[in-house]
XYZ file of N, CA and C in Angstrom:
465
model
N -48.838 161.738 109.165
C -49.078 163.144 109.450
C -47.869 163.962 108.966
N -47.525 164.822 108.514
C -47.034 165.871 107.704
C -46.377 166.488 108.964
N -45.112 166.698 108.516
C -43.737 167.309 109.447
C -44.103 168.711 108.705
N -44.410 169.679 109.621
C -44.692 171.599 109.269
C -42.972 171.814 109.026
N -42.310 170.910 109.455
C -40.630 171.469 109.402
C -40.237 170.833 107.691
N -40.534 169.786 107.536
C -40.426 169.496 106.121
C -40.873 170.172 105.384
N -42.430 170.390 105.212
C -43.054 170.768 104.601
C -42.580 172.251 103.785
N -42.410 172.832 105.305
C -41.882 174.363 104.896
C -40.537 174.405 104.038
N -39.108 173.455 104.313
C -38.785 173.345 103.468
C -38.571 173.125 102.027
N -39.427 171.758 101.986
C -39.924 171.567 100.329
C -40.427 173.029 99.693
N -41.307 173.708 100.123
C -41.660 174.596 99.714
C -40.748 175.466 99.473
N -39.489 176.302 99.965
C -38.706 177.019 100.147
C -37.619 176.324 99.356
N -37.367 175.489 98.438
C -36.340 174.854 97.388
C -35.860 175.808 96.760
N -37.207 176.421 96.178
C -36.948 177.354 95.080
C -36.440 178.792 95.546
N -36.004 179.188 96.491
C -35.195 179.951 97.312
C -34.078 179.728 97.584
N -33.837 178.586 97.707
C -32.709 177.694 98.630
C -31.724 177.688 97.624
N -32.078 177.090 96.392
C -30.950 176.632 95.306
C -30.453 177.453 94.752
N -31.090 178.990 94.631
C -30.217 180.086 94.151
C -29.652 180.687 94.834
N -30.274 180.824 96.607
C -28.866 181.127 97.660
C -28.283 180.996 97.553
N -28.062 179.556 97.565
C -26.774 178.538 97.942
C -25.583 178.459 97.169
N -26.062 178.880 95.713
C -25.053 179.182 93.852
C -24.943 180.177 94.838
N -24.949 181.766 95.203
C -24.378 182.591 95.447
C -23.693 183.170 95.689
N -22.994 184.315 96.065
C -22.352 184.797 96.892
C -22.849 184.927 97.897
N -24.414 184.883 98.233
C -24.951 185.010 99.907
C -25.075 183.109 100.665
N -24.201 182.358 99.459
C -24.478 181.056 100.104
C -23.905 180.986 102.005
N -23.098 181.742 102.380
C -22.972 181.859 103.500
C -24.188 181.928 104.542
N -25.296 182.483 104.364
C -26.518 182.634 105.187
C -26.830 180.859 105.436
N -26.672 179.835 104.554
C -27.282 178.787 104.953
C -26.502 177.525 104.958
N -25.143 177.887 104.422
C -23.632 176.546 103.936
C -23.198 176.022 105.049
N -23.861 176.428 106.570
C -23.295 176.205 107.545
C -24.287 174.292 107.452
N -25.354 174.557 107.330
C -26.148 173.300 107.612
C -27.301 172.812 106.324
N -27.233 173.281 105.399
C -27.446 173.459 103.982
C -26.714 172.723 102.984
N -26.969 172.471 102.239
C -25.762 171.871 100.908
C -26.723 171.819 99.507
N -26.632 172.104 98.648
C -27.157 171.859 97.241
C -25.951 169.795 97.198
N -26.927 169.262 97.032
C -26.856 167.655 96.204
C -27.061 167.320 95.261
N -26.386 166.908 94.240
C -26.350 166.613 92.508
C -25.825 165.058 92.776
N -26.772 164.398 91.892
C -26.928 163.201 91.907
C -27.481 162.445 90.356
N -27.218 161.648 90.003
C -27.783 160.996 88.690
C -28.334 159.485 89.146
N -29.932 160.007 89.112
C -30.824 158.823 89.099
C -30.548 157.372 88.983
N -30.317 156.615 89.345
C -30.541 155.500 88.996
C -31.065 154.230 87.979
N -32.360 154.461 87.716
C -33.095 154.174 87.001
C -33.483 155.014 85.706
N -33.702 156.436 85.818
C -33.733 157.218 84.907
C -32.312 158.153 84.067
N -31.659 157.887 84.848
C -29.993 158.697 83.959
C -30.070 160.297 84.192
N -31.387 160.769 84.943
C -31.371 162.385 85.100
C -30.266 162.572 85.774
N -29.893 163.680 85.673
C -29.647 164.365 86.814
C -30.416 165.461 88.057
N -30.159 165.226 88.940
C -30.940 166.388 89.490
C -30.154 166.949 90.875
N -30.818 167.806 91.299
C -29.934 168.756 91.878
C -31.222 169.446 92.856
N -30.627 169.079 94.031
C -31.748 169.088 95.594
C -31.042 170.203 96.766
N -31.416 171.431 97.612
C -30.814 170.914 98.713
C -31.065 170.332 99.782
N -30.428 169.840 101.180
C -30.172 169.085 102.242
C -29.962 169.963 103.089
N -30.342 169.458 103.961
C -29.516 169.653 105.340
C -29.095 168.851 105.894
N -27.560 169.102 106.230
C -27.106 167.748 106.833
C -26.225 168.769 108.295
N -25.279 167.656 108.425
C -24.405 167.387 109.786
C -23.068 166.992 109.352
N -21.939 167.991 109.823
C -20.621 167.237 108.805
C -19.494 166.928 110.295
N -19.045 165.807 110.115
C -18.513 165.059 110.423
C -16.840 165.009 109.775
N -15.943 165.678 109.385
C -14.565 165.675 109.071
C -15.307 165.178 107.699
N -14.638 164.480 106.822
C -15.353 164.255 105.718
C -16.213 163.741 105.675
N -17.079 162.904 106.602
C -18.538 162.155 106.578
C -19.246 163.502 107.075
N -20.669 163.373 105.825
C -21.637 164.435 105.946
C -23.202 163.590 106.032
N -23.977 163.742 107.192
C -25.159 162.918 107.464
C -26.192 163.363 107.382
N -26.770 163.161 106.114
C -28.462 164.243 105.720
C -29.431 163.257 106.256
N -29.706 163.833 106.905
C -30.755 163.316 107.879
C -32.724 163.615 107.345
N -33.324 162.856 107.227
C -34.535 162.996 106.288
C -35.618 162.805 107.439
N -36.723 163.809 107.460
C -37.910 163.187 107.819
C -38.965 162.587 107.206
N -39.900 162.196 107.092
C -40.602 161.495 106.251
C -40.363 161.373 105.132
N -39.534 160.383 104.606
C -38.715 159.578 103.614
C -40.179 159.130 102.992
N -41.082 159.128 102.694
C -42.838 158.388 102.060
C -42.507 159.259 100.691
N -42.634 161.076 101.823
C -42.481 162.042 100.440
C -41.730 162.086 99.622
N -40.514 161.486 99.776
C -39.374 161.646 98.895
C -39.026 160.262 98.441
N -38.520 160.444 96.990
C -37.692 159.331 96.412
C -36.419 159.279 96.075
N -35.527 160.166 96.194
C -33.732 160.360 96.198
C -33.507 159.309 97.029
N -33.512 158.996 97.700
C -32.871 158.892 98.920
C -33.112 157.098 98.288
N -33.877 156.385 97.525
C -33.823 155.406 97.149
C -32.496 155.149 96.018
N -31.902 155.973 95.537
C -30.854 155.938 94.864
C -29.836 155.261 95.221
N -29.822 155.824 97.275
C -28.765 155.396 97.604
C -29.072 153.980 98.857
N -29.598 153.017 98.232
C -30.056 151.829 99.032
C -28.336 150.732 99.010
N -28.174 151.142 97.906
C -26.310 150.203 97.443
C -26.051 151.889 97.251
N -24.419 151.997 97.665
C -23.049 152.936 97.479
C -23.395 153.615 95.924
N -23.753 154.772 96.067
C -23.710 155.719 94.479
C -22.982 156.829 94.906
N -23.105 156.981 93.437
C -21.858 158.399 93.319
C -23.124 159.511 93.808
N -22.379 160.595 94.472
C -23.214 162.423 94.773
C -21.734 163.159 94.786
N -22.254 164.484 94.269
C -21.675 165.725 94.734
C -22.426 166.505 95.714
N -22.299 167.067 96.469
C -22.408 167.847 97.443
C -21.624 169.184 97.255
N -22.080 170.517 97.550
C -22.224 171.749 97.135
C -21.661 172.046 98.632
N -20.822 171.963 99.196
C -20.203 172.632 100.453
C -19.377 173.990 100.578
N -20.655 175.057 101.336
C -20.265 176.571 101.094
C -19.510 176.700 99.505
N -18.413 177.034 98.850
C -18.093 177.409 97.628
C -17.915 176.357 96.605
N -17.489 175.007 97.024
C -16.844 174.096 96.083
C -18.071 172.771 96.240
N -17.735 172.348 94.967
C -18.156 170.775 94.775
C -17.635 169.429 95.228
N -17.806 169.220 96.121
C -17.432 167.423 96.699
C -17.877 166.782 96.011
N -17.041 165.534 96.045
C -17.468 164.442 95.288
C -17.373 163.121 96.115
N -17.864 162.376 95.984
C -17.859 161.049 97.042
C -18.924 160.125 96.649
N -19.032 158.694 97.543
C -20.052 158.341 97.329
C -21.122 158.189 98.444
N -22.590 157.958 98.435
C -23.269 158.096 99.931
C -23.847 156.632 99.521
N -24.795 156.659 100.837
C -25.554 155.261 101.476
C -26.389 155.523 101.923
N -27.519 154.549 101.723
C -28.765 154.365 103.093
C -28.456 153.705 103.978
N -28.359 154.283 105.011
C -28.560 153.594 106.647
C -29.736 152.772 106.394
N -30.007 151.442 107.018
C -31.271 150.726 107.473
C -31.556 151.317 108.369
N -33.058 151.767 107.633
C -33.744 152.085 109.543
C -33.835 150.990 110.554
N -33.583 151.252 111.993
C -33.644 150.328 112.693
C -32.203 149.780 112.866
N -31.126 149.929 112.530
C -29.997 148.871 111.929
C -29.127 149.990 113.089
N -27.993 149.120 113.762
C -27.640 150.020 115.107
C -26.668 150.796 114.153
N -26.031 151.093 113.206
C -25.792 152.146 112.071
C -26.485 153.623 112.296
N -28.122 152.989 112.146
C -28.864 154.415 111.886
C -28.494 154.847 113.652
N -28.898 154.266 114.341
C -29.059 154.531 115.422
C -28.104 155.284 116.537
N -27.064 154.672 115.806
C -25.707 155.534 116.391
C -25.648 156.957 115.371
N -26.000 157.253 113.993
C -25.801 158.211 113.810
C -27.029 159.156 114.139
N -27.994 159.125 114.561
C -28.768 159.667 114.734
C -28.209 160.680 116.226
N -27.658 159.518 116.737
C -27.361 160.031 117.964
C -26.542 161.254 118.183
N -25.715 160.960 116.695
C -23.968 161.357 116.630
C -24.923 163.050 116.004
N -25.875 162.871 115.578
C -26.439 164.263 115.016
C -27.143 164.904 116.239
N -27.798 164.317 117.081
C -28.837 164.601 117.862
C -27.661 165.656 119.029
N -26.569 165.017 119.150
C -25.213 165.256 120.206
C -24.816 166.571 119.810
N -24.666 166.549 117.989
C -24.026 168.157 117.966
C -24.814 169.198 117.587
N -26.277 168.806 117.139
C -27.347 169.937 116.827
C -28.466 170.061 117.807
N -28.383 170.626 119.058
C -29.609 170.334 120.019
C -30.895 170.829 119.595
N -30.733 171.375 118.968
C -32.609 171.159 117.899
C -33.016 169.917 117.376
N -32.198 169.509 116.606
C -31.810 168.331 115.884
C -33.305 167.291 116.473
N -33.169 167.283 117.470
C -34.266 165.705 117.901
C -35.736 166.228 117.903
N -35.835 167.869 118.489
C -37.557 168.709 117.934
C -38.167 168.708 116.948
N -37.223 168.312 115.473
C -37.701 168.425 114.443
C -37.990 167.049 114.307
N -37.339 166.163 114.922
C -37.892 164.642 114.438
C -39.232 164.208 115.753
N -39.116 165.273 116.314
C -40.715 164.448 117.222
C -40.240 163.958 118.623
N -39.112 163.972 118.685
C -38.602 163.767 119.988
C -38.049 164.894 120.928
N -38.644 165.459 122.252
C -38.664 166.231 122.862
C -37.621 166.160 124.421
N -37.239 165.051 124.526
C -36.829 164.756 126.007
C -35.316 163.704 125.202
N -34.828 164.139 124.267
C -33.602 163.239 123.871
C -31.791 163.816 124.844
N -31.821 163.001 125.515
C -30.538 163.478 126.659
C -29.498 162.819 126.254
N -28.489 163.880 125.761
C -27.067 163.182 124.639
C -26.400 162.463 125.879
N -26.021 162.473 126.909
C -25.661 161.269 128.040
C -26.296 160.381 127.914
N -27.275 160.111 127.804
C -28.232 158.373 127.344
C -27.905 158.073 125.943
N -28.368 159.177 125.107
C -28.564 158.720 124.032
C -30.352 158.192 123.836
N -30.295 157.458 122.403
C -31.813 157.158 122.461
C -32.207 156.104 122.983
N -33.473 156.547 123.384
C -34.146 155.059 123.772
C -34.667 154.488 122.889
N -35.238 152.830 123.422
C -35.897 152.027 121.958
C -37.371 153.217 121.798
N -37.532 154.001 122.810
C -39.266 154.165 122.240
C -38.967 155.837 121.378
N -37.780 156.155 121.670
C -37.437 157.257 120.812
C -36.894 157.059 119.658
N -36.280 155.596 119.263
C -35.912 155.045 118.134
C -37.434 154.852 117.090
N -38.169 154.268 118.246
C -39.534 153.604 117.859
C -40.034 155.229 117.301
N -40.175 156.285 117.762
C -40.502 157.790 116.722
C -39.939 157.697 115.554
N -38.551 157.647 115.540
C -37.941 157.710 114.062
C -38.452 156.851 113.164
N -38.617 155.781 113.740
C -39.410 154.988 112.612
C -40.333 154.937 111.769
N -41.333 155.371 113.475
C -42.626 155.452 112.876
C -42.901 156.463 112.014
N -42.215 157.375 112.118
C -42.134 158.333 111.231
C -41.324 158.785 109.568
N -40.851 157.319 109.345
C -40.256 157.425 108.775
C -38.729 157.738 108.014
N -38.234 158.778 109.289
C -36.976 159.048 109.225
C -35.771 158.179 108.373
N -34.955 158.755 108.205
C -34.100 158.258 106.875
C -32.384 158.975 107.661
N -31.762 158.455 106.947
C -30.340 158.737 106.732
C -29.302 158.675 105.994
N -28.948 159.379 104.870
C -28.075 159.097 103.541
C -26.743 159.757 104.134
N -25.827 158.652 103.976
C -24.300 159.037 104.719
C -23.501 159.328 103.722
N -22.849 160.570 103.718
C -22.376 160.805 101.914
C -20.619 160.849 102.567
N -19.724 160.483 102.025
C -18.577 160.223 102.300
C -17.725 161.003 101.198
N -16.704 162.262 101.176
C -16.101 162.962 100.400
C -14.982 162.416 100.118
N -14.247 162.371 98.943
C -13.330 161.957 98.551
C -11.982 163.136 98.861
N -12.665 164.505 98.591
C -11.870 165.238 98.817
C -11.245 165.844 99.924
């Protein structure tokens, strides 16, 4: 079933990526990022944005239904990304979390803790940052697909 919160994003790209180049990139650099990345398999380049969660230099783009998307397979082994943070270009390399893998699970948490929207958009309604998740709120992320690419800045 189709996330209305994804969805609306995908749609809104083509808005997003010329914000974000801007001078009005401020309206969205807080939780936003333009991502430049070179394919894997194909040698493109391409150039997405995210929303993530930043962490001192660890930045955690957090994905819902990972089915629709294929980036995020790039980073199954350590690849190179830039990341577009408010004015400048980072450089680093990111990762896939295993879903399921107590990795994802702690960062999910570590996002869920500092964005209290954060767990509405993934389907979970009753997530209490003193517990943390449960297996049957883990068991949502799953089933749903959820994803996590951990991008690490050099700079």
């Amino acid at each position: 079933m189709a996330n209305k919160y994804s969805d609306t994003a995908i749609k809104m790209n083509f808005l997003v990526k010329p914000l974000l180049r801007s001078p009005l990139h401020w309206l969205l650099s807080s939780s936003v990022a333009l991502m430049r990345f070179t394919g894997r398999k194909s040698g493109k380049e391409f150039e997405t944005p995210v929303g993530f969660t930043r962490f001192g230099k660890e930045f955690l783009i957090c994905l819902t239904e990972t089915r629709n998307r294929q980036w995020w397979r790039n980073y199954r082994e350590p690849w190179p990304m830039s990341l577009k943070h408010k004015t400048r270009w980072l450089e680093g390399e990111a990762r896939w979390l295993e879903p399921g893998s107590a990795e994802y699970r702690d960062n999910f948490e570590r996002v869920f803790r500092r964005v209290s929207f954060a767990p509405k958009i993934y389907k979970i309604y009753d997530f209490d940052p003193e517990q943390g998740l449960t297996d049957d709120q883990l068991q949502i992320l799953l089933d749903n697909g959820s994803g996590i690419v951990q991008f690490q800045s050099r700079s």
